[in-house]
PDB file of C-alpha atoms in Angstrom:
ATOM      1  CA  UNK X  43       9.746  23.594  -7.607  1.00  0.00           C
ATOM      2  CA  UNK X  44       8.583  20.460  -9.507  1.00  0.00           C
ATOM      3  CA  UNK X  45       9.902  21.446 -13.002  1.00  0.00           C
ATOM      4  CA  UNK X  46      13.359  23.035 -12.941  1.00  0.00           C
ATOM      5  CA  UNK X  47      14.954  25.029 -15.377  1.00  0.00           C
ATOM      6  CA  UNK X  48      16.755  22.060 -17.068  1.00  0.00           C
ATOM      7  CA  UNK X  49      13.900  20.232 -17.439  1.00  0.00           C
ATOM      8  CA  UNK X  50      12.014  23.277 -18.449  1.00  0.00           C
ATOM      9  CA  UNK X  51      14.691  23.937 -21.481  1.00  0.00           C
ATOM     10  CA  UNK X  52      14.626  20.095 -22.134  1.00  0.00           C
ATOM     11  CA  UNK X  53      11.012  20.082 -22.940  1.00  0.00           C
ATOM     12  CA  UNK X  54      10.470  23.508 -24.110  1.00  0.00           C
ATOM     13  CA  UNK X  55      13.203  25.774 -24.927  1.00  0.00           C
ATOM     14  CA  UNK X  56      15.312  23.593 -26.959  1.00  0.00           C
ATOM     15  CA  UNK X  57      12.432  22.123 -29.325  1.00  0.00           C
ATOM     16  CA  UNK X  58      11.153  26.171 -29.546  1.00  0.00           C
ATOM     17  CA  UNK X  59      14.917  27.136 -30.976  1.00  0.00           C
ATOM     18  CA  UNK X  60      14.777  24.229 -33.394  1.00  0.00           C
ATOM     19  CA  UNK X  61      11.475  25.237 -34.501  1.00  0.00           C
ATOM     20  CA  UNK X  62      12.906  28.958 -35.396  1.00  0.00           C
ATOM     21  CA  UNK X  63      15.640  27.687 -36.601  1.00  0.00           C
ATOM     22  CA  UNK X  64      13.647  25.663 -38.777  1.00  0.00           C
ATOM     23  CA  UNK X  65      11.908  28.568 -39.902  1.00  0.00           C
ATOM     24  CA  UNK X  66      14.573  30.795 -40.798  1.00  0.00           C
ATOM     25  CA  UNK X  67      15.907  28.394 -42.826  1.00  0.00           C
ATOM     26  CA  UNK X  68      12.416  28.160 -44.970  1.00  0.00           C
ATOM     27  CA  UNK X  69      12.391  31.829 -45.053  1.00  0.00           C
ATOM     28  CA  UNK X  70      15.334  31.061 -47.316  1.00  0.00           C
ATOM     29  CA  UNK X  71      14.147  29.302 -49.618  1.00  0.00           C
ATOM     30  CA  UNK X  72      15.242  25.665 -48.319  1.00  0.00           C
ATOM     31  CA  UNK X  73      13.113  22.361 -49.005  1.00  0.00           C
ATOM     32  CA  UNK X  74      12.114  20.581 -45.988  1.00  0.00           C
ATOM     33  CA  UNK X  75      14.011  17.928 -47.748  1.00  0.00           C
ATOM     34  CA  UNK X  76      17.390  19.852 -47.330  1.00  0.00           C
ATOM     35  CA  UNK X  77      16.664  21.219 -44.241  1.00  0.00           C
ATOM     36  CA  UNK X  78      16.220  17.623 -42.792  1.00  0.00           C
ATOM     37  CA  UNK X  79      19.955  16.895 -44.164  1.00  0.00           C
ATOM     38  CA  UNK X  80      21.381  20.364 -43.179  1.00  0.00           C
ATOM     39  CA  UNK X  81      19.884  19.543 -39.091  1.00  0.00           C
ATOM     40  CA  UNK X  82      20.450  15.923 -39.286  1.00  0.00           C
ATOM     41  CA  UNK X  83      16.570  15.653 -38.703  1.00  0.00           C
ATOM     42  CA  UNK X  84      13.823  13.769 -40.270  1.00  0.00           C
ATOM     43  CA  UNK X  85      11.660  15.503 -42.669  1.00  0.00           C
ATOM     44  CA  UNK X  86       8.684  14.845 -40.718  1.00  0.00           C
ATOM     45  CA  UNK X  87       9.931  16.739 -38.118  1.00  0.00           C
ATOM     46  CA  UNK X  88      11.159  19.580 -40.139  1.00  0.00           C
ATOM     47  CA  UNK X  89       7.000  19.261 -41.413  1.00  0.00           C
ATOM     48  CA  UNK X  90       6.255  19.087 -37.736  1.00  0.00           C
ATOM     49  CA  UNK X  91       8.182  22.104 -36.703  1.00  0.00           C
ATOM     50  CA  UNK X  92       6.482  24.226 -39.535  1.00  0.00           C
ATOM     51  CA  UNK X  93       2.990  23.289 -38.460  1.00  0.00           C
ATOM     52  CA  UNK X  94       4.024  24.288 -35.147  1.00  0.00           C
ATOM     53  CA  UNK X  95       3.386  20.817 -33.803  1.00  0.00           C
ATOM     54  CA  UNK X  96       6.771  20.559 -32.034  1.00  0.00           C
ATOM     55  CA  UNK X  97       8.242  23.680 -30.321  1.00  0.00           C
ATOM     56  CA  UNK X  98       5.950  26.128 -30.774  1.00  0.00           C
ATOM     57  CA  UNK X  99       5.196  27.034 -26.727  1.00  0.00           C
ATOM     58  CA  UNK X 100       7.922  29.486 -26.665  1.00  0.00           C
ATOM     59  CA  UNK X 101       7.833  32.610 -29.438  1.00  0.00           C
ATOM     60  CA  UNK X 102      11.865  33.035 -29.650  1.00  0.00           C
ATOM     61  CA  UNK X 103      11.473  35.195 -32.669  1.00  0.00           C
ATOM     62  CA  UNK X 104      10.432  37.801 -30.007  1.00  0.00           C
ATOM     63  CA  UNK X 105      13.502  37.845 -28.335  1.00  0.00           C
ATOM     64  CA  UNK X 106      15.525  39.837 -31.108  1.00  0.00           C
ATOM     65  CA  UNK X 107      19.090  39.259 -29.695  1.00  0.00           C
ATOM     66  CA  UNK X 108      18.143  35.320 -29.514  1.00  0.00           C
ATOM     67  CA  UNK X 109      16.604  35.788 -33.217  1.00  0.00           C
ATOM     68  CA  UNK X 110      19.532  37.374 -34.752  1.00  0.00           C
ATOM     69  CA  UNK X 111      21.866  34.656 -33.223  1.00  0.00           C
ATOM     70  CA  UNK X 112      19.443  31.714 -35.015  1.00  0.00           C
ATOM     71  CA  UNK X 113      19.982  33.441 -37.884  1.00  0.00           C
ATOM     72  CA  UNK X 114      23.823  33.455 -37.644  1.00  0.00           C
ATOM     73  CA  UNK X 115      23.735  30.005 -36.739  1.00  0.00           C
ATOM     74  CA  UNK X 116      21.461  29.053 -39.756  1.00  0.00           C
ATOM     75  CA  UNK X 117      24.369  30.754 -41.808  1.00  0.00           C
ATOM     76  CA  UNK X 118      26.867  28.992 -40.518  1.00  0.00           C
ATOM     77  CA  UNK X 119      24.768  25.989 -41.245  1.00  0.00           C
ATOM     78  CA  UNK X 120      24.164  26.707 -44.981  1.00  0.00           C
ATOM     79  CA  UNK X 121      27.664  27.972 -45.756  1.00  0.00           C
ATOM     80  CA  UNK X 122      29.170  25.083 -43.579  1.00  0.00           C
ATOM     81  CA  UNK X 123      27.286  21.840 -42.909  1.00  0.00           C
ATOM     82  CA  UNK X 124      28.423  20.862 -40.015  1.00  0.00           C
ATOM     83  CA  UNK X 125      27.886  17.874 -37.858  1.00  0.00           C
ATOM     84  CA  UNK X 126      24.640  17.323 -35.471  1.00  0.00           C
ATOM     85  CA  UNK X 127      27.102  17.780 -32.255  1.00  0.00           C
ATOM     86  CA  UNK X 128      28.465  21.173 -33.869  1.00  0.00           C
ATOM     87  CA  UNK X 129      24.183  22.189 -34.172  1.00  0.00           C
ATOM     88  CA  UNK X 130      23.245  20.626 -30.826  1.00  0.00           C
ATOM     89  CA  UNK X 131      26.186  22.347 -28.861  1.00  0.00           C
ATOM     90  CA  UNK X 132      25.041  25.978 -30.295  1.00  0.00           C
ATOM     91  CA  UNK X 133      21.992  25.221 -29.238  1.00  0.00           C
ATOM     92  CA  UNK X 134      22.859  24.321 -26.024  1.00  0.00           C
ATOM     93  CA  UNK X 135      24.504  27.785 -25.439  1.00  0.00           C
ATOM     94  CA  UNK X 136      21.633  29.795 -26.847  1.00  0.00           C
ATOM     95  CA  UNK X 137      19.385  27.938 -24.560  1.00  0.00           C
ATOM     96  CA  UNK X 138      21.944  28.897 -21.194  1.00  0.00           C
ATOM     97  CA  UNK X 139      21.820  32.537 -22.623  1.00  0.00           C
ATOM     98  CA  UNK X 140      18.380  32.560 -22.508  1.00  0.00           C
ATOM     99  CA  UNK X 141      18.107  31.195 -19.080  1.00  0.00           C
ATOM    100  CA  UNK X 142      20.413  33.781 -18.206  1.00  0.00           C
ATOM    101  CA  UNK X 143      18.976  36.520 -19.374  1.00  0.00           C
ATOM    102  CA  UNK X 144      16.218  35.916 -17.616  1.00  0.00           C
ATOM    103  CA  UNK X 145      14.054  34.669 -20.803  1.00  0.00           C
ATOM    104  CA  UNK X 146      12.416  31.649 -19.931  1.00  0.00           C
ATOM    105  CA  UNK X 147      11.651  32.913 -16.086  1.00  0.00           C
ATOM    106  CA  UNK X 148       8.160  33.868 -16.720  1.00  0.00           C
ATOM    107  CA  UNK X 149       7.553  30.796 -19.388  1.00  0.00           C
ATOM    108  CA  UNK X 150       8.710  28.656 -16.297  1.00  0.00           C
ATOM    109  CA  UNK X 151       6.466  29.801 -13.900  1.00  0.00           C
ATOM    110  CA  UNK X 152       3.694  29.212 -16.409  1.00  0.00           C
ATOM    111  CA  UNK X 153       4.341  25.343 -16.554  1.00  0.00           C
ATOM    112  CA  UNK X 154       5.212  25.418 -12.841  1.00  0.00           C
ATOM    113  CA  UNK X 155       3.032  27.443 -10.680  1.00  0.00           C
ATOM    114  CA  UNK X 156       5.074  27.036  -8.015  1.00  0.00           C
ATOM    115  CA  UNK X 157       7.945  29.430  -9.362  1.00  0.00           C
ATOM    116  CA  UNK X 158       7.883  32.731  -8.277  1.00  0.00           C
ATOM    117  CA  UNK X 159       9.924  34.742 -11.310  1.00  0.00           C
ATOM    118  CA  UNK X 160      10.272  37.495  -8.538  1.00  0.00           C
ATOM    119  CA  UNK X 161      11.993  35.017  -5.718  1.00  0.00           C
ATOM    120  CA  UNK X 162      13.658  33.079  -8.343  1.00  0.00           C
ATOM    121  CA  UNK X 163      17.158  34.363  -9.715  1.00  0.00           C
ATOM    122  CA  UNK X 164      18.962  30.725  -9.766  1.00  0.00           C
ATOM    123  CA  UNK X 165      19.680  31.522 -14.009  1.00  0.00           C
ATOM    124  CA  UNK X 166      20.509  34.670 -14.038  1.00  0.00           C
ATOM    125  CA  UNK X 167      22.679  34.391 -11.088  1.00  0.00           C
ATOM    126  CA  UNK X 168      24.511  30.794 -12.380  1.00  0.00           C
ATOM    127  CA  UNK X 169      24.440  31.683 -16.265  1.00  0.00           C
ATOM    128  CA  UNK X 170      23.894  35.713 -16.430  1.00  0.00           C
TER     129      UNK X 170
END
């Protein structure tokens, strides 16, 4: 195992949930101006995000449970504003519920060959 599961959500989940995230919050009608503020991002990487230069290696939107909890979150963060750590930390935990639902198993055997998905249960077992 050369790439583990941290590293793998390091470098690829977590930029792929910001990238939805991004997304659903254009889908409402948001500025990439005001979605920089709302994330505590720059607006080139709000622009990056919607190009799907940053994040786009993982499709989260097809994970509906995952989805629907993006969407709460982008709620929260349009009725709320909260702080960066408040955004990050959410994040965080969507990313370990992933990992323990088994989600980014077959991902992570794409980027490291040496993962076997059917040997492998470390996320599910430690986060399920």
């Amino acid at each position: 195992m050369r790439t583990n599961a941290f590293e793998a959500v390091a470098r690829y989940v977590y930029p792929s949930l910001r990238r939805r995230l991004v997304e659903i919050l254009r889908e409402r009608g948001l500025t990439q101006i005001q979605i920089a503020e709302l994330l505590h991002i720059t607006q080139s990487a709000v622009s990056r995000y919607l190009r799907m230069n940053r994040g786009a290696l993982i499709e989260v939107e097809k994970f509906q449970d995952i989805d629907e909890k993006l969407k709460g979150l982008a709620d929260t963060i349009v009725r709320e504003k909260p702080d960066e750590y408040y955004i990050h930390g959410e994040l965080v935990k969507i990313a370990v519920e992933m990992l323990g639902k088994g989600y980014v198993c077959s991902f992570h055997s794409k980027v490291d060959p040496e993962i076997d998905p059917k040997l492998c249960r470390i996320c599910i077992e430690t986060f399920g």
